[in-house]
Amino acid sequence: MTRLPSKPDTSSRYREAEQFLAALDPDWQALVAHVGPCIHQPRPERDPYEALIRSVVYQQLHTRAAERILQRLIDIYPHGHCPTPEEVLATPYDTLRACGLSGAKANSILGLAQARLDGIIPDQATALQMPDEELIKQLTTLRGIGRWTVEMMMMYTLEHEDILPADDFGVREGYRNLKQLDKAPSARVLREIGQAWAPYRSVASWYLWRMPKQAPVLAPSSNELHRAPRSQDKTVRQQTPSSRLYFAIAQCSLGALLVAESERGICAISLGDDAKVLLEQLQEQFKAAELIEADPQFNQRVALVVAMVEKPTLGLDLPLDIQGTPFQQRVWEFLRHIPAGQTLSYTEIAERLGMPKGARAVARACATNTLAIAIPCHRVVRQSGDLAGYRWGLERKKTLLERERAQKAQR
């Protein structure tokens, strides 16, 4: 597997990859046009050891179940983040099992901790210097760690840009749908096919994960691609299919905080001065839903939201139920990848989404966001850099940005 030379502008690299893939054949051209600009977002702040710990917890589990187990594991330690190898090895086996880990996973995590101390799991700087196949060979000797796990770590933690996780079901199914095949290719065959996608195989994988079951039509003309989708923006927001919403109202440094959750994830995060008003707004947003006050388990997730408000650089590692028009969702997904402490203008976002005249459409999408901070519309400013358009108040927007920049400077 080759590795692209380091370049400072991620969006520029992704545009190169999009153009390269779209030029392969009409199928790829249609897929790139259908999905839109690549907004793949690695998590380089995570060390390979932490990434592997997380991967073991998540194996063969629904996301929400894995998140609960991971949080219980983290809560064992007073600092509230991934435990060091020494801490893991000092933790009784029964305590690890009590978090919800199976015996096999508990043993794998203990093995990972020892492997880090033994130097088998390198730190990030060392891993970046290792050839891809050498790193894969070294880490797959560890209990519970297969090739797919290492490739995911390389894509998301080490930011390698030419990785094709051919064992991944979603990638193989994506290719099957792309080419309208009766059967998905084997991992070996897909690796051979994927040679033609180098040196952009990570971006190719990102697009295949988003391949619809129904093959998209051929890409529209350049004029259509650059036209802001006004008709989509008028689409009525769909209501959650769940008849019940769990909610809780807490206090944070920015005032009252309301969090609501459907069966699919967190569907509303609101800030304000009056808790009663926030609850009325929630009922207005989800008219058909029965609102149920939170149980203790949900309150734990609310605590994670409060922690994100106080320290936005932490992010929010909980499933979100994001509802909106296709265009709104494209904008909101893009916002989630603006790093904490940084801002972009409405115009810059429109340009990166392939709509140079779509700044107003982007601003409308930001204004309809109902997941405060989790979808960080506070990181969007005017072209001049001035603050504008925050539904939870400009003072809160200013506070959040100042807080993020201060926390980033302390790292």
XYZ file of C-alpha atoms in Angstrom:
411
model
C 0.000 0.000 0.000
C 1.448 3.347 -1.007
C 1.203 6.516 1.022
C 0.536 9.971 -0.323
C 3.094 12.683 0.409
C 2.038 14.921 3.260
C 0.063 17.951 2.132
C -1.274 20.722 4.382
C -4.674 21.215 2.692
C -6.987 18.277 3.371
C -9.855 19.686 1.301
C -7.512 20.097 -1.682
C -6.375 16.466 -1.394
C -9.962 15.282 -1.239
C -10.858 17.313 -4.330
C -7.970 15.662 -6.181
C -9.260 12.257 -5.089
C -12.847 13.085 -6.119
C -11.692 14.170 -9.595
C -9.501 11.080 -9.950
C -12.275 8.664 -8.967
C -14.931 10.410 -11.059
C -12.668 10.030 -14.100
C -12.377 6.241 -13.686
C -15.680 5.401 -15.375
C -19.333 6.561 -15.531
C -20.271 4.507 -12.441
C -17.714 6.264 -10.264
C -18.646 9.597 -11.802
C -22.286 9.058 -10.827
C -21.385 7.942 -7.292
C -19.162 10.961 -6.593
C -21.850 13.306 -7.936
C -24.564 11.567 -5.885
C -22.686 11.620 -2.566
C -21.031 14.999 -3.035
C -17.684 16.229 -1.673
C -15.684 13.871 0.508
C -15.726 14.905 4.163
C -13.839 11.917 5.562
C -12.625 12.959 9.005
C -9.773 11.043 10.672
C -9.203 11.247 14.428
C -5.423 11.717 14.642
C -5.632 12.869 18.259
C -6.148 9.230 19.264
C -3.077 7.126 19.874
C -2.958 3.665 18.168
C -3.232 1.989 21.580
C -6.460 3.873 22.399
C -7.832 3.214 18.900
C -7.273 -0.532 19.325
C -8.865 -0.548 22.800
C -11.950 1.109 21.333
C -12.051 -1.282 18.389
C -12.081 -4.315 20.697
C -14.965 -2.873 22.732
C -16.994 -2.152 19.579
C -16.460 -5.524 17.896
C -19.738 -7.339 17.095
C -21.847 -4.905 19.135
C -24.464 -2.312 18.292
C -22.960 1.172 18.571
C -25.030 2.244 21.555
C -24.278 -0.922 23.521
C -20.567 -0.531 22.832
C -20.659 3.113 23.898
C -22.206 2.183 27.232
C -19.555 -0.462 27.873
C -16.753 1.903 26.864
C -18.088 4.606 29.166
C -18.264 2.151 32.088
C -14.650 1.196 31.402
C -13.536 4.829 31.330
C -15.512 5.600 34.504
C -13.338 3.164 36.469
C -10.491 5.676 36.289
C -10.623 9.118 37.974
C -9.235 11.059 35.000
C -12.186 10.162 32.759
C -10.365 9.107 29.610
C -8.762 6.023 28.083
C -6.723 4.198 30.755
C -2.975 3.787 30.403
C -1.526 0.299 29.928
C -0.344 0.321 33.543
C -3.846 1.196 34.765
C -5.445 -1.563 32.698
C -3.014 -4.183 33.981
C -3.658 -3.065 37.559
C -7.438 -3.455 37.112
C -8.892 -6.736 38.411
C -10.234 -9.007 35.699
C -13.663 -9.140 37.361
C -13.828 -5.327 37.319
C -13.256 -5.328 33.561
C -15.943 -7.969 33.115
C -18.352 -5.906 35.244
C -18.206 -3.162 32.590
C -19.994 -5.526 30.228
C -16.927 -6.902 28.464
C -16.978 -10.554 27.477
C -14.187 -12.736 28.796
C -12.519 -12.723 25.369
C -12.649 -8.926 25.132
C -11.359 -8.438 28.670
C -8.404 -10.708 27.866
C -7.812 -8.859 24.575
C -7.707 -5.495 26.342
C -5.263 -6.843 28.924
C -3.185 -8.193 26.039
C -3.210 -4.805 24.311
C -1.994 -3.095 27.471
C 0.913 -5.541 27.802
C 1.680 -5.245 24.083
C 1.970 -1.477 24.399
C 4.427 -1.822 27.259
C 6.367 -4.414 25.235
C 6.566 -2.067 22.244
C 4.441 -4.242 19.953
C 1.879 -1.449 19.710
C 3.928 1.558 18.651
C 3.181 5.148 19.526
C 1.781 7.330 16.789
C 5.109 8.797 15.670
C 6.670 5.334 15.298
C 3.604 3.898 13.558
C 3.685 6.690 10.979
C 7.206 5.673 9.986
C 6.392 1.991 9.526
C 5.465 0.486 6.126
C 1.770 -0.363 6.018
C 2.157 -4.127 5.603
C 4.769 -4.299 8.351
C 2.420 -2.544 10.769
C -0.476 -4.818 9.793
C 1.667 -7.929 10.241
C 2.925 -6.764 13.645
C -0.455 -5.818 15.105
C -2.432 -8.786 13.788
C -0.339 -11.048 16.016
C -2.331 -9.620 18.938
C -5.344 -11.426 20.324
C -8.625 -10.028 18.959
C -6.948 -7.813 16.333
C -7.487 -8.647 12.666
C -6.451 -6.941 9.462
C -9.686 -4.946 9.208
C -9.185 -3.475 12.690
C -5.660 -2.353 11.862
C -6.739 -0.866 8.535
C -9.481 1.147 10.260
C -6.915 2.423 12.735
C -4.595 3.373 9.866
C -7.370 5.264 8.073
C -8.763 7.106 11.086
C -5.908 7.426 13.576
C -2.832 7.548 11.335
C -4.588 9.397 8.464
C -3.246 7.045 5.797
C -4.843 8.004 2.509
C -4.378 4.867 0.432
C -6.021 2.142 2.526
C -8.590 -0.267 1.096
C -10.254 -2.373 3.841
C -11.280 -5.078 1.395
C -12.513 -7.381 4.185
C -15.145 -4.796 5.098
C -18.673 -5.918 4.221
C -19.812 -2.364 3.483
C -16.978 -1.726 1.037
C -17.568 -4.983 -0.845
C -21.342 -4.462 -0.918
C -20.799 -0.889 -2.057
C -18.751 -2.113 -4.986
C -21.347 -4.782 -5.802
C -24.060 -2.121 -5.958
C -21.814 0.270 -7.869
C -21.301 -2.292 -10.631
C -24.738 -3.922 -10.195
C -23.185 -7.356 -9.635
C -25.127 -10.401 -8.463
C -22.497 -11.148 -5.835
C -19.952 -9.035 -3.996
C -16.317 -9.774 -4.897
C -14.102 -11.548 -2.393
C -11.615 -9.486 -0.414
C -8.753 -10.822 -2.553
C -10.489 -9.908 -5.802
C -11.448 -6.465 -4.510
C -7.842 -5.751 -3.534
C -6.835 -6.507 -7.107
C -9.609 -4.321 -8.517
C -8.746 -1.560 -6.054
C -5.215 -1.224 -7.379
C -6.748 1.087 -9.985
C -7.959 3.432 -7.229
C -4.495 4.105 -5.803
C -3.313 6.431 -4.373
C -6.815 7.407 -3.214
C -8.145 4.120 -1.841
C -9.186 5.576 1.516
C -11.418 8.100 -0.239
C -12.673 5.359 -2.585
C -13.658 3.309 0.496
C -15.405 6.348 1.983
C -17.537 6.650 -1.170
C -18.285 2.918 -1.347
C -19.584 3.019 2.240
C -22.097 5.592 1.011
C -23.100 3.759 -2.146
C -26.922 3.473 -2.266
C -28.475 0.100 -3.017
C -30.037 1.655 -6.099
C -27.269 2.770 -8.476
C -27.331 6.569 -8.880
C -27.910 8.119 -12.277
C -25.009 9.559 -14.235
C -23.591 12.758 -12.835
C -25.524 15.949 -13.678
C -24.015 18.815 -15.584
C -21.612 21.205 -13.908
C -24.331 23.890 -13.851
C -26.638 21.563 -11.913
C -23.873 20.624 -9.483
C -23.221 24.270 -8.622
C -26.851 25.261 -8.211
C -28.035 25.571 -4.613
C -30.788 22.983 -4.038
C -33.543 25.452 -3.067
C -36.345 22.943 -3.643
C -34.724 20.502 -1.205
C -34.319 23.252 1.382
C -38.109 23.732 1.430
C -38.781 20.090 2.262
C -40.615 19.684 5.579
C -38.456 18.240 8.327
C -39.526 14.668 8.937
C -40.649 13.781 12.439
C -39.021 11.001 14.370
C -40.768 7.658 13.797
C -40.555 6.953 17.517
C -43.737 7.682 19.521
C -41.620 8.294 22.618
C -38.828 10.709 23.370
C -36.804 10.633 26.557
C -35.674 14.033 27.728
C -33.808 15.681 30.555
C -33.047 19.279 31.491
C -29.792 20.112 33.214
C -27.887 23.237 34.087
C -24.547 24.151 32.565
C -22.350 27.233 32.313
C -24.397 28.423 29.317
C -27.742 28.203 31.118
C -30.467 25.582 30.840
C -29.642 22.559 28.672
C -32.286 20.223 27.238
C -31.352 16.861 25.742
C -33.836 14.548 24.019
C -33.324 11.057 22.624
C -35.321 8.904 20.216
C -34.796 5.194 19.675
C -32.107 6.093 17.103
C -30.066 8.510 19.196
C -29.873 12.081 20.501
C -32.357 14.101 18.435
C -32.313 17.500 20.175
C -29.865 19.566 22.231
C -31.076 23.039 23.160
C -29.695 25.905 25.217
C -31.646 28.723 26.826
C -32.507 30.734 29.905
C -35.857 29.104 30.718
C -36.205 25.329 31.065
C -39.980 25.532 30.595
C -39.568 27.300 27.254
C -37.069 24.678 26.079
C -39.541 21.903 26.902
C -42.348 23.708 25.051
C -40.100 24.091 22.016
C -39.302 20.378 22.102
C -43.000 19.467 22.155
C -43.615 21.864 19.255
C -40.785 20.289 17.265
C -42.048 16.727 17.876
C -45.799 17.232 18.093
C -46.709 13.552 17.787
C -44.193 12.258 20.330
C -44.825 11.334 23.953
C -42.231 13.059 26.130
C -40.874 10.929 28.977
C -38.561 12.199 31.689
C -35.159 10.570 31.678
C -34.224 7.376 33.471
C -30.835 7.105 35.274
C -29.203 5.508 32.262
C -30.195 8.419 30.043
C -28.967 10.876 32.657
C -25.495 9.409 32.173
C -25.648 10.382 28.511
C -26.902 13.838 29.466
C -23.796 14.162 31.630
C -21.703 13.514 28.519
C -23.532 16.332 26.718
C -22.908 18.686 29.649
C -19.229 17.715 29.568
C -19.124 18.567 25.863
C -20.622 22.013 26.573
C -17.974 22.704 29.193
C -15.187 21.279 27.071
C -16.218 21.301 23.375
C -12.871 19.865 22.299
C -14.028 16.532 23.780
C -16.716 16.150 21.134
C -19.706 13.897 21.720
C -19.260 10.164 21.232
C -22.976 9.296 21.227
C -25.288 8.271 18.350
C -27.252 11.174 16.863
C -30.683 11.032 15.254
C -30.117 13.742 12.638
C -33.310 14.676 10.815
C -33.609 17.074 7.909
C -33.630 17.446 4.163
C -30.815 15.837 2.140
C -29.215 19.243 1.669
C -29.440 20.153 5.357
C -27.855 16.833 6.286
C -24.962 17.458 3.860
C -24.301 20.813 5.518
C -24.635 19.459 9.054
C -22.316 16.536 8.295
C -19.745 19.000 6.984
C -20.058 21.141 10.133
C -19.279 18.123 12.317
C -15.831 17.967 10.737
C -14.787 21.564 11.434
C -12.128 21.170 14.148
C -12.784 22.733 17.549
C -11.277 26.188 17.810
C -11.546 26.860 14.080
C -14.180 28.672 12.024
C -15.316 28.756 8.414
C -17.555 31.249 6.659
C -20.878 30.398 5.049
C -19.279 31.160 1.688
C -16.308 28.850 2.309
C -18.607 25.977 3.242
C -20.771 26.532 0.164
C -17.673 26.462 -2.039
C -16.399 23.249 -0.454
C -19.797 21.664 -1.042
C -19.532 22.564 -4.720
C -22.034 25.455 -4.570
C -20.120 28.755 -4.859
C -23.391 30.723 -4.790
C -24.978 28.724 -1.997
C -23.924 30.757 1.073
C -27.512 31.697 1.946
C -28.670 28.107 1.631
C -25.849 27.084 3.999
C -26.896 29.814 6.451
C -30.498 28.554 6.404
C -29.314 25.016 7.105
C -27.260 26.270 10.059
C -30.266 28.155 11.396
C -32.412 24.996 11.400
C -29.881 22.864 13.292
C -31.450 21.505 16.505
C -28.393 19.744 17.948
C -26.433 22.521 19.612
C -22.652 22.022 19.753
C -22.898 18.361 18.642
C -23.467 19.837 15.174
C -21.209 22.862 15.683
C -22.952 25.600 13.709
C -21.312 28.026 16.169
C -18.104 27.505 14.160
C -19.623 29.215 11.119
C -19.117 32.979 10.799
C -19.509 35.725 8.244
C -16.923 36.223 5.526
C -15.567 39.164 7.565
C -15.107 36.914 10.590
C -17.956 38.593 12.510
C -20.404 36.451 14.462
C -23.965 36.075 13.212
C -26.962 33.797 13.134
C -26.891 31.565 16.237
C -30.319 30.381 17.372
C -29.151 29.981 20.968
C -27.761 33.523 21.217
C -24.629 35.283 19.987
C -23.209 35.517 23.514
C -23.259 31.736 23.771
C -21.658 31.456 20.328
C -18.907 33.856 21.373
C -18.356 31.979 24.643
C -18.116 28.618 22.897
C -15.566 29.835 20.366
C -13.446 31.520 23.047
C -13.650 28.382 25.196
C -12.568 26.122 22.301
C -9.622 28.326 21.385
C -8.465 28.482 24.997
C -8.735 24.710 25.413
C -6.926 24.120 22.138
C -4.113 26.446 23.219
C -3.674 24.454 26.449
C -3.036 21.188 24.606
